[in-house]
Short mmCIF file of C-alpha atoms in Angstrom, two decimals:
data_model
loop_
_atom_site.label_atom_id
_atom_site.label_comp_id
_atom_site.label_asym_id
_atom_site.label_seq_id
_atom_site.Cartn_x
_atom_site.Cartn_y
_atom_site.Cartn_z
CA UNK A 1 -9.91 -90.71 106.55
CA UNK A 2 -8.94 -93.17 103.83
CA UNK A 3 -7.32 -95.47 106.38
CA UNK A 4 -10.67 -95.98 108.16
CA UNK A 5 -12.36 -96.85 104.87
CA UNK A 6 -9.60 -99.36 104.19
CA UNK A 7 -9.87 -100.86 107.68
CA UNK A 8 -13.66 -101.13 107.21
CA UNK A 9 -12.93 -103.08 104.00
CA UNK A 10 -10.43 -105.25 105.91
CA UNK A 11 -12.91 -106.09 108.68
CA UNK A 12 -15.64 -106.86 106.11
CA UNK A 13 -13.23 -109.46 104.69
CA UNK A 14 -11.86 -110.75 108.02
CA UNK A 15 -15.20 -111.23 109.82
CA UNK A 16 -16.67 -113.66 107.30
CA UNK A 17 -17.27 -117.10 108.84
CA UNK A 18 -14.63 -118.73 106.62
CA UNK A 19 -11.87 -116.25 107.48
CA UNK A 20 -12.67 -116.20 111.20
CA UNK A 21 -12.49 -120.01 111.13
CA UNK A 22 -9.06 -120.01 109.44
CA UNK A 23 -7.84 -117.24 111.77
CA UNK A 24 -8.90 -119.40 114.74
CA UNK A 25 -7.20 -122.49 113.25
CA UNK A 26 -4.03 -120.41 112.68
CA UNK A 27 -3.78 -118.98 116.21
CA UNK A 28 -4.72 -122.35 117.76
CA UNK A 29 -1.99 -124.13 115.76
CA UNK A 30 0.41 -121.28 116.55
CA UNK A 31 -0.23 -121.62 120.28
CA UNK A 32 0.09 -125.41 120.04
CA UNK A 33 3.45 -125.37 118.22
CA UNK A 34 4.63 -122.55 120.48
CA UNK A 35 3.83 -124.69 123.53
CA UNK A 36 5.54 -127.84 122.19
CA UNK A 37 9.34 -127.34 122.44
CA UNK A 38 11.21 -128.11 119.22
CA UNK A 39 8.39 -127.09 116.89
CA UNK A 40 8.56 -123.49 115.71
CA UNK A 41 6.53 -121.43 113.22
CA UNK A 42 9.04 -121.97 110.38
CA UNK A 43 8.77 -125.80 110.14
CA UNK A 44 5.02 -125.67 110.83
CA UNK A 45 4.31 -123.11 108.10
CA UNK A 46 6.63 -125.03 105.75
CA UNK A 47 4.64 -128.21 106.46
CA UNK A 48 1.30 -126.45 105.90
CA UNK A 49 2.24 -124.70 102.62
CA UNK A 50 0.84 -127.56 100.48
CA UNK A 51 -2.56 -127.22 102.22
CA UNK A 52 -2.81 -123.57 101.12
CA UNK A 53 -3.14 -124.69 97.46
CA UNK A 54 -6.81 -125.44 97.96
CA UNK A 55 -7.62 -122.31 99.99
CA UNK A 56 -8.53 -118.79 98.82
CA UNK A 57 -5.46 -116.48 99.07
CA UNK A 58 -6.91 -114.35 101.90
CA UNK A 59 -7.84 -117.37 104.05
CA UNK A 60 -4.46 -119.02 103.44
CA UNK A 61 -2.45 -115.92 104.45
CA UNK A 62 -4.71 -115.22 107.46
CA UNK A 63 -4.11 -118.78 108.73
CA UNK A 64 -0.34 -118.69 108.17
CA UNK A 65 -0.08 -115.24 109.81
CA UNK A 66 -2.02 -116.54 112.83
CA UNK A 67 0.45 -119.42 113.20
CA UNK A 68 3.37 -116.97 113.29
CA UNK A 69 2.14 -114.51 115.88
CA UNK A 70 0.28 -117.27 117.78
CA UNK A 71 3.59 -119.09 118.30
CA UNK A 72 4.97 -116.01 120.08
CA UNK A 73 2.15 -116.34 122.65
CA UNK A 74 2.46 -120.13 123.06
CA UNK A 75 6.24 -120.09 123.42
CA UNK A 76 6.02 -118.13 126.65
CA UNK A 77 3.93 -120.85 128.35
CA UNK A 78 6.66 -123.51 128.25
CA UNK A 79 9.35 -120.92 128.98
CA UNK A 80 7.59 -119.92 132.20
CA UNK A 81 6.33 -123.32 133.38
CA UNK A 82 9.22 -125.70 132.54
CA UNK A 83 12.12 -123.38 131.64
CA UNK A 84 12.12 -124.81 128.10
CA UNK A 85 11.20 -122.18 125.48
CA UNK A 86 8.75 -123.52 122.89
CA UNK A 87 9.81 -120.75 120.49
CA UNK A 88 13.28 -119.22 120.07
CA UNK A 89 11.96 -115.71 120.75
CA UNK A 90 10.80 -116.89 124.20
CA UNK A 91 14.31 -117.83 125.38
CA UNK A 92 14.61 -114.55 127.28
CA UNK A 93 11.16 -114.95 128.88
CA UNK A 94 12.37 -118.17 130.54
CA UNK A 95 15.08 -116.32 132.51
CA UNK A 96 12.68 -114.50 134.86
CA UNK A 97 9.39 -116.23 134.00
CA UNK A 98 10.56 -119.61 135.31
CA UNK A 99 11.90 -118.03 138.49
CA UNK A 100 8.48 -116.40 139.04
CA UNK A 101 6.86 -119.83 138.59
CA UNK A 102 9.22 -121.34 141.20
CA UNK A 103 8.16 -118.57 143.59
CA UNK A 104 4.48 -119.51 143.08
CA UNK A 105 3.79 -116.61 140.71
CA UNK A 106 3.31 -118.58 137.46
CA UNK A 107 -0.17 -117.06 137.02
CA UNK A 108 1.16 -113.50 137.22
CA UNK A 109 3.97 -114.31 134.76
CA UNK A 110 1.54 -115.89 132.25
CA UNK A 111 -0.92 -113.00 132.60
CA UNK A 112 1.90 -110.48 132.06
CA UNK A 113 3.06 -112.34 128.95
CA UNK A 114 -0.47 -112.54 127.52
CA UNK A 115 -1.46 -108.93 128.22
CA UNK A 116 1.90 -107.54 127.05
CA UNK A 117 1.63 -109.60 123.89
CA UNK A 118 -1.96 -108.43 123.25
CA UNK A 119 -1.13 -104.74 123.70
CA UNK A 120 2.04 -104.94 121.57
CA UNK A 121 0.34 -106.95 118.85
CA UNK A 122 -2.55 -104.46 118.64
CA UNK A 123 -0.24 -101.40 118.47
CA UNK A 124 2.08 -103.02 115.92
CA UNK A 125 -0.90 -103.95 113.72
CA UNK A 126 -2.03 -100.30 113.82
CA UNK A 127 1.49 -99.21 112.78
CA UNK A 128 1.35 -101.75 109.95
CA UNK A 129 -1.95 -100.23 108.76
CA UNK A 130 -0.57 -96.66 108.93
CA UNK A 131 2.92 -97.06 107.45
CA UNK A 132 2.59 -99.90 104.93
CA UNK A 133 0.50 -98.07 102.25
CA UNK A 134 2.80 -94.96 102.01
CA UNK A 135 5.83 -97.27 101.83
CA UNK A 136 4.17 -99.22 99.02
CA UNK A 137 3.46 -95.96 97.14
CA UNK A 138 7.13 -94.98 97.52
CA UNK A 139 8.25 -98.41 96.29
CA UNK A 140 6.21 -97.96 93.10
CA UNK A 141 8.68 -95.19 92.16
CA UNK A 142 11.61 -97.63 92.45
CA UNK A 143 13.30 -98.84 89.27
CA UNK A 144 15.41 -102.00 88.82
CA UNK A 145 18.61 -100.37 90.23
CA UNK A 146 16.78 -99.34 93.43
CA UNK A 147 15.23 -102.80 93.89
CA UNK A 148 18.60 -104.47 93.34
CA UNK A 149 20.25 -102.19 95.92
CA UNK A 150 17.39 -102.74 98.39
CA UNK A 151 17.77 -106.52 98.13
CA UNK A 152 21.55 -106.32 98.59
CA UNK A 153 20.97 -104.19 101.71
CA UNK A 154 18.41 -106.71 102.98
CA UNK A 155 20.77 -109.65 102.55
CA UNK A 156 23.69 -107.82 104.17
CA UNK A 157 21.46 -106.82 107.11
CA UNK A 158 20.35 -110.44 107.54
CA UNK A 159 24.04 -111.42 107.70
CA UNK A 160 24.85 -108.66 110.22
CA UNK A 161 21.95 -109.62 112.50
CA UNK A 162 22.38 -113.40 112.22
CA UNK A 163 23.77 -115.13 115.30
CA UNK A 164 27.18 -116.76 115.03
CA UNK A 165 29.96 -116.19 112.52
CA UNK A 166 29.55 -113.45 109.91
CA UNK A 167 31.54 -115.50 107.39
CA UNK A 168 29.26 -118.51 107.90
CA UNK A 169 26.16 -116.32 107.51
CA UNK A 170 27.60 -114.88 104.26
CA UNK A 171 28.29 -118.43 103.05
CA UNK A 172 24.67 -119.37 103.80
CA UNK A 173 23.38 -116.40 101.78
CA UNK A 174 25.61 -117.32 98.81
CA UNK A 175 24.51 -120.98 99.02
CA UNK A 176 20.87 -119.90 99.10
CA UNK A 177 21.34 -117.66 96.04
CA UNK A 178 23.07 -120.48 94.11
CA UNK A 179 20.24 -122.90 94.94
CA UNK A 180 17.70 -120.27 93.89
CA UNK A 181 19.40 -119.81 90.50
CA UNK A 182 19.09 -123.48 89.49
CA UNK A 183 16.60 -124.23 86.71
CA UNK A 184 15.97 -122.30 83.52
CA UNK A 185 17.46 -118.90 82.78
CA UNK A 186 14.76 -116.27 83.27
CA UNK A 187 15.41 -114.60 79.87
CA UNK A 188 16.86 -117.27 77.57
CA UNK A 189 15.32 -120.44 79.01
CA UNK A 190 18.74 -122.14 79.04
CA UNK A 191 19.06 -124.84 81.78
CA UNK A 192 21.70 -124.14 84.43
CA UNK A 193 22.82 -125.95 87.58
CA UNK A 194 20.47 -128.82 86.65
CA UNK A 195 23.16 -131.55 86.27
CA UNK A 196 21.16 -132.87 83.28
CA UNK A 197 18.30 -133.83 85.60
CA UNK A 198 14.84 -133.08 84.19
CA UNK A 199 13.48 -132.84 87.74
CA UNK A 200 15.60 -129.71 88.30
CA UNK A 201 14.43 -127.98 85.09
CA UNK A 202 12.07 -125.79 87.15
CA UNK A 203 14.63 -125.32 89.91
CA UNK A 204 14.74 -126.67 93.46
CA UNK A 205 11.22 -127.00 94.90
CA UNK A 206 10.78 -124.27 97.52
CA UNK A 207 8.46 -126.31 99.77
CA UNK A 208 10.84 -129.31 99.75
CA UNK A 209 13.82 -127.12 100.68
CA UNK A 210 11.95 -125.28 103.46
CA UNK A 211 10.48 -128.47 104.92
CA UNK A 212 13.83 -130.26 104.73
CA UNK A 213 16.08 -127.59 106.24
CA UNK A 214 13.66 -126.28 108.87
CA UNK A 215 11.28 -129.23 109.38
CA UNK A 216 13.23 -132.49 109.14
CA UNK A 217 16.59 -130.95 110.14
CA UNK A 218 15.09 -129.38 113.26
CA UNK A 219 13.25 -132.59 114.21
CA UNK A 220 16.43 -134.70 114.01
CA UNK A 221 18.34 -132.14 116.07
CA UNK A 222 15.65 -132.21 118.78
CA UNK A 223 15.58 -136.01 118.80
CA UNK A 224 19.25 -136.28 119.71
CA UNK A 225 18.72 -133.99 122.68
CA UNK A 226 15.24 -134.71 123.98
CA UNK A 227 14.74 -132.82 127.22
CA UNK A 228 12.97 -134.39 130.12
CA UNK A 229 9.99 -132.17 130.75
CA UNK A 230 9.07 -131.80 134.37
CA UNK A 231 6.08 -129.52 134.71
CA UNK A 232 6.68 -127.37 137.77
CA UNK A 233 3.08 -126.14 138.09
CA UNK A 234 0.20 -128.58 137.49
CA UNK A 235 -2.54 -126.03 138.20
CA UNK A 236 -2.02 -122.32 137.53
CA UNK A 237 -3.61 -119.86 139.96
CA UNK A 238 -3.44 -116.12 140.55
CA UNK A 239 -3.86 -114.86 136.99
CA UNK A 240 -5.00 -111.43 138.24
CA UNK A 241 -2.18 -108.89 138.56
CA UNK A 242 -1.77 -106.65 141.62
CA UNK A 243 -1.61 -102.84 141.37
CA UNK A 244 2.13 -102.98 141.99
CA UNK A 245 2.54 -105.53 139.16
CA UNK A 246 0.59 -103.33 136.74
CA UNK A 247 2.68 -100.30 137.71
CA UNK A 248 5.92 -102.24 137.13
CA UNK A 249 4.98 -103.71 133.74
CA UNK A 250 3.53 -100.59 132.04
CA UNK A 251 6.91 -99.03 131.16
CA UNK A 252 8.54 -102.27 129.93
CA UNK A 253 5.49 -103.11 127.77
CA UNK A 254 5.49 -99.66 126.14
CA UNK A 255 9.26 -99.71 125.54
CA UNK A 256 9.16 -103.31 124.29
CA UNK A 257 6.29 -102.50 121.92
CA UNK A 258 8.04 -99.61 120.19
CA UNK A 259 11.47 -101.29 120.15
CA UNK A 260 9.97 -104.47 118.67
CA UNK A 261 7.94 -102.51 116.12
CA UNK A 262 11.12 -100.89 114.80
CA UNK A 263 13.37 -103.97 114.87
CA UNK A 264 10.70 -106.14 113.24
CA UNK A 265 10.99 -104.13 110.01
CA UNK A 266 14.74 -104.72 109.70
CA UNK A 267 15.91 -107.67 107.58
CA UNK A 268 17.13 -110.42 109.90
CA UNK A 269 15.35 -108.75 112.83
CA UNK A 270 11.87 -109.80 113.87
CA UNK A 271 10.77 -111.38 117.11
CA UNK A 272 14.05 -112.94 118.28
CA UNK A 273 16.24 -109.82 118.05
CA UNK A 274 13.42 -107.71 119.55
CA UNK A 275 13.03 -109.85 122.68
CA UNK A 276 16.78 -110.01 123.39
CA UNK A 277 17.18 -106.24 122.88
CA UNK A 278 14.19 -105.44 125.11
CA UNK A 279 15.58 -107.58 127.96
CA UNK A 280 19.01 -105.91 127.72
CA UNK A 281 17.45 -102.42 127.82
CA UNK A 282 15.18 -103.23 130.78
CA UNK A 283 18.11 -104.63 132.74
CA UNK A 284 20.28 -101.58 132.01
CA UNK A 285 17.70 -98.94 132.95
CA UNK A 286 16.28 -100.78 135.98
CA UNK A 287 16.92 -99.37 139.45
CA UNK A 288 17.31 -102.96 140.67
CA UNK A 289 19.23 -104.83 137.94
CA UNK A 290 20.24 -107.47 140.50
CA UNK A 291 16.60 -108.73 140.52
CA UNK A 292 16.84 -109.77 136.85
CA UNK A 293 17.33 -113.51 136.59
CA UNK A 294 15.64 -113.96 139.99
CA UNK A 295 12.01 -113.36 138.99
CA UNK A 296 11.73 -109.71 137.88
CA UNK A 297 8.32 -109.21 136.26
CA UNK A 298 9.86 -106.53 133.97
CA UNK A 299 12.03 -109.30 132.47
CA UNK A 300 8.84 -111.00 131.26
CA UNK A 301 6.84 -107.91 130.21
CA UNK A 302 9.44 -106.19 128.00
CA UNK A 303 10.60 -109.18 125.89
CA UNK A 304 7.06 -110.57 125.43
CA UNK A 305 5.78 -107.20 124.17
CA UNK A 306 8.83 -106.80 121.94
CA UNK A 307 8.66 -110.24 120.30
CA UNK A 308 4.97 -109.85 119.43
CA UNK A 309 5.43 -106.33 118.07
CA UNK A 310 8.43 -107.55 116.02
CA UNK A 311 6.42 -110.47 114.64
CA UNK A 312 3.63 -108.13 113.52
CA UNK A 313 5.72 -105.36 111.92
CA UNK A 314 7.89 -107.85 110.02
CA UNK A 315 4.90 -108.04 107.64
CA UNK A 316 5.57 -104.44 106.49
CA UNK A 317 8.56 -105.11 104.14
CA UNK A 318 7.00 -108.40 102.99
CA UNK A 319 3.63 -106.92 102.02
CA UNK A 320 4.91 -103.60 100.62
CA UNK A 321 8.29 -104.41 99.03
CA UNK A 322 8.06 -108.17 98.50
CA UNK A 323 11.23 -108.58 100.59
CA UNK A 324 11.26 -111.00 103.55
CA UNK A 325 12.74 -109.78 106.83
CA UNK A 326 13.01 -113.30 108.33
CA UNK A 327 12.48 -116.98 107.36
CA UNK A 328 8.76 -116.91 108.19
CA UNK A 329 8.23 -113.95 105.85
CA UNK A 330 10.19 -115.84 103.17
CA UNK A 331 7.65 -118.66 103.53
CA UNK A 332 4.81 -116.12 103.34
CA UNK A 333 6.22 -114.87 100.04
CA UNK A 334 6.31 -118.51 98.91
CA UNK A 335 2.62 -118.82 99.85
CA UNK A 336 1.78 -115.67 97.83
CA UNK A 337 3.66 -117.03 94.79
CA UNK A 338 1.86 -120.40 95.16
CA UNK A 339 -1.43 -118.47 95.00
CA UNK A 340 -0.30 -116.70 91.81
CA UNK A 341 0.18 -113.30 93.53
CA UNK A 342 3.34 -111.32 92.75
CA UNK A 343 4.75 -109.98 96.07
CA UNK A 344 5.57 -106.28 96.04
CA UNK A 345 4.09 -102.79 96.24
CA UNK A 346 1.27 -103.62 93.80
CA UNK A 347 -0.32 -105.95 96.36
CA UNK A 348 -1.76 -102.96 98.30
CA UNK A 349 -3.56 -101.56 95.23
CA UNK A 350 -4.27 -104.72 93.21
CA UNK A 351 -5.22 -106.98 96.15
CA UNK A 352 -6.82 -104.61 98.71
CA UNK A 353 -9.04 -107.39 100.11
CA UNK A 354 -5.95 -109.51 100.82
CA UNK A 355 -3.83 -106.68 102.27
CA UNK A 356 -6.45 -105.10 104.53
CA UNK A 357 -8.07 -108.46 105.34
CA UNK A 358 -4.77 -109.74 106.80
CA UNK A 359 -4.32 -106.55 108.87
CA UNK A 360 -7.87 -106.70 110.27
CA UNK A 361 -7.50 -110.41 111.04
CA UNK A 362 -4.45 -109.65 113.23
CA UNK A 363 -6.62 -107.70 115.70
CA UNK A 364 -9.17 -110.52 115.74
CA UNK A 365 -6.37 -113.09 116.12
CA UNK A 366 -4.73 -111.21 119.01
CA UNK A 367 -8.05 -111.11 120.87
CA UNK A 368 -8.55 -114.85 120.26
CA UNK A 369 -5.07 -115.54 121.64
CA UNK A 370 -5.80 -113.86 124.97
CA UNK A 371 -8.95 -116.01 125.28
CA UNK A 372 -7.05 -119.17 124.24
CA UNK A 373 -3.98 -118.69 126.41
CA UNK A 374 -5.26 -117.73 129.85
CA UNK A 375 -8.50 -119.72 130.43
CA UNK A 376 -7.20 -122.84 128.65
CA UNK A 377 -3.80 -122.89 130.36
CA UNK A 378 -4.60 -126.29 131.94
CA UNK A 379 -4.85 -127.94 128.51
CA UNK A 380 -1.48 -126.52 127.43
CA UNK A 381 0.12 -127.75 130.67
CA UNK A 382 -1.08 -131.32 129.96
CA UNK A 383 0.25 -131.14 126.40
CA UNK A 384 3.75 -130.59 127.73
CA UNK A 385 3.90 -134.18 128.93
CA UNK A 386 3.68 -135.64 125.38
CA UNK A 387 7.09 -137.27 124.62
CA UNK A 388 8.89 -135.94 121.56
CA UNK A 389 9.61 -139.44 120.20
CA UNK A 390 5.84 -139.88 119.78
CA UNK A 391 5.44 -136.58 117.95
CA UNK A 392 8.44 -137.27 115.68
CA UNK A 393 6.97 -139.98 113.36
CA UNK A 394 3.69 -138.08 113.06
CA UNK A 395 5.51 -134.91 111.96
CA UNK A 396 7.76 -136.74 109.47
CA UNK A 397 4.74 -138.54 107.96
CA UNK A 398 2.88 -135.25 107.65
CA UNK A 399 5.93 -133.65 105.97
CA UNK A 400 6.18 -136.46 103.38
CA UNK A 401 2.46 -136.33 102.53
CA UNK A 402 2.53 -132.53 102.32
CA UNK A 403 5.58 -132.22 100.08
CA UNK A 404 4.37 -135.04 97.79
CA UNK A 405 0.97 -133.37 97.35
CA UNK A 406 2.55 -130.20 95.90
CA UNK A 407 3.48 -131.75 92.52
CA UNK A 408 2.54 -135.42 93.07
CA UNK A 409 6.22 -136.15 92.52
CA UNK A 410 8.27 -138.58 94.63
CA UNK A 411 11.46 -136.63 93.75
CA UNK A 412 10.25 -133.82 96.02
CA UNK A 413 10.17 -136.23 98.98
CA UNK A 414 13.78 -137.28 98.26
CA UNK A 415 14.74 -133.59 97.89
CA UNK A 416 13.17 -132.85 101.27
CA UNK A 417 15.09 -135.75 102.85
CA UNK A 418 18.35 -134.52 101.30
CA UNK A 419 17.81 -130.99 102.62
CA UNK A 420 16.86 -132.48 105.99
CA UNK A 421 20.38 -133.93 106.17
CA UNK A 422 21.79 -130.59 104.95
CA UNK A 423 19.82 -128.71 107.61
CA UNK A 424 21.05 -131.02 110.38
CA UNK A 425 24.68 -130.72 109.20
CA UNK A 426 24.37 -126.91 109.11
CA UNK A 427 23.12 -126.87 112.70
CA UNK A 428 26.02 -129.10 113.82
CA UNK A 429 28.47 -126.73 112.06
CA UNK A 430 26.90 -123.71 113.84
CA UNK A 431 25.66 -122.31 110.51
CA UNK A 432 22.33 -120.55 110.95
CA UNK A 433 20.03 -121.75 108.12
CA UNK A 434 17.82 -118.61 108.10
CA UNK A 435 20.10 -116.60 105.71
CA UNK A 436 20.07 -119.60 103.32
CA UNK A 437 16.28 -119.40 102.96
CA UNK A 438 16.39 -115.61 102.53
CA UNK A 439 19.09 -116.01 99.83
CA UNK A 440 17.00 -118.70 98.11
CA UNK A 441 13.92 -116.45 97.92
CA UNK A 442 15.70 -113.18 97.12
CA UNK A 443 18.37 -114.68 94.77
CA UNK A 444 16.21 -115.01 91.62
CA UNK A 445 14.70 -111.54 92.18
CA UNK A 446 18.18 -110.10 92.75
CA UNK A 447 19.36 -111.56 89.42
CA UNK A 448 16.29 -110.35 87.56
CA UNK A 449 16.61 -106.75 88.76
CA UNK A 450 20.37 -106.76 88.14
CA UNK A 451 19.85 -107.86 84.54
CA UNK A 452 16.98 -105.42 84.00
CA UNK A 453 19.12 -102.56 85.30
CA UNK A 454 22.01 -103.57 83.03
CA UNK A 455 19.67 -103.78 80.01
CA UNK A 456 18.21 -100.33 80.71
CA UNK A 457 21.69 -98.80 81.13
CA UNK A 458 23.08 -100.67 78.07
CA UNK A 459 25.56 -102.56 80.23
CA UNK A 460 26.80 -99.57 82.24
CA UNK A 461 27.34 -100.69 85.89
CA UNK A 462 27.61 -97.09 87.11
CA UNK A 463 23.78 -96.90 86.92
CA UNK A 464 23.71 -98.22 90.51
CA UNK A 465 25.87 -95.34 91.75
CA UNK A 466 24.49 -92.45 89.69
CA UNK A 467 20.94 -92.83 91.06
CA UNK A 468 20.77 -91.40 94.61
CA UNK A 469 18.48 -94.00 96.24
CA UNK A 470 20.33 -97.07 94.94
CA UNK A 471 23.73 -95.47 95.67
CA UNK A 472 22.65 -94.68 99.26
CA UNK A 473 21.38 -98.22 99.89
CA UNK A 474 24.50 -99.86 98.43
CA UNK A 475 26.63 -97.51 100.52
CA UNK A 476 24.71 -98.51 103.67
CA UNK A 477 25.14 -102.19 102.80
CA UNK A 478 28.89 -101.74 102.35
CA UNK A 479 29.15 -99.74 105.58
CA UNK A 480 27.18 -102.38 107.54
CA UNK A 481 29.42 -105.16 106.23
CA UNK A 482 32.63 -103.27 107.06
CA UNK A 483 31.42 -102.40 110.58
CA UNK A 484 30.39 -106.00 111.34
CA UNK A 485 33.75 -107.32 110.10
CA UNK A 486 35.79 -104.91 112.27
CA UNK A 487 37.56 -106.96 114.99
CA UNK A 488 36.29 -104.84 117.91
CA UNK A 489 32.69 -104.82 116.66
CA UNK A 490 32.83 -108.54 115.84
CA UNK A 491 33.99 -109.33 119.38
CA UNK A 492 31.21 -107.25 120.96
CA UNK A 493 28.67 -108.81 118.59
CA UNK A 494 29.72 -112.33 119.62
CA UNK A 495 29.55 -111.37 123.31
CA UNK A 496 26.04 -109.94 122.83
CA UNK A 497 24.78 -113.11 121.14
CA UNK A 498 26.38 -115.31 123.82
CA UNK A 499 24.67 -113.24 126.52
#
């Protein structure tokens, strides 16, 4: 019954006025940036990282978590109403959701998305509460070789699951690791990769890099291709589902929930992979696959449940192992480090208020999102008419103020601008920037555990292969890389991402 005692502790933390307020702010912002096409949770969380300096750790993480899973809800609104996904994980929802809206069933599509998201989010949060503590206890038995192998496996998995070229994804990981290694040597204090610049003595500023690559780079890309937003439905009616609708969505929601819960844990997985996989499965097992793409309600229910479940369970490796499974979790680790908390298995035991408070807040946040999304749909519809060229200067100004406030250093603003150009160039070259951020966060930890393992073994590299857990994980990493690079697998992988 220990789990119930821990959940009682979590709710005692989450239901304080301060934390409920920050949870509400998080899910409201998440819905807002999910609704506005071009703004996703990664640039928003990157922009808000400086604000978390002045907040208690629990409140800061509750707010940032709310932005992430709130964006999954909000993204479906634009996908259904204007066929323009506000969030990348809602791309699949647009296929059938928009067709339902054209047939006068926008209300049913939005209700399906909201209810599927609520159910999946609640189940995935329960799974997080059940499985995260045992995993953290297991991780406490890991030594440096096991942690090194786990991080290698995580980076290889992020490459395998990244869209586009495997070679480009590998290059992004290597670039991220190199950027993460700039600054002072962790053991000797010797400067490296600093180019004799004092400003780089502490390494590249994480907030500046994240804001530049994901904030400024994404904004510029959206500016060059601003979509004209024609709102198909000005007033949404018929939010109540029929008995037939409920019967049709139950199976897809259940399958999407459990598929998303599993895929969310995998490095490089999360909400996007979950929603695409759920749609593919529903289409394959359907008795009427020809209805998909023409307004099948199952094509909304499955992906929406999957992307919310994937968003929730992606917290498991971040909170228990200190390893991010996607760019948002990399930013969460950055937020923990900013607050002086070392990410990893000790968080569960040393920061129980933080760990269980975040879990409890997810149930509260999911309930708030249902209330926010369905009754207030009219407000979100009106927001869709705001032109992007008006939002652009406001966002850039907010980015500059935020990144400057971290260290009160103008160099950070220039760094952000430089990485904004880098982020835009990467997008134009079809290089997904997500593996770069994962490499940047994991790189220094990878080096530290490698050097610790070599010190313990007196320089013997076979230590990674003589210990069963590290040998198994390195073997899996090698196998995954070989499989992905096989011509036949690579071709199928490219076809799947194109679809």
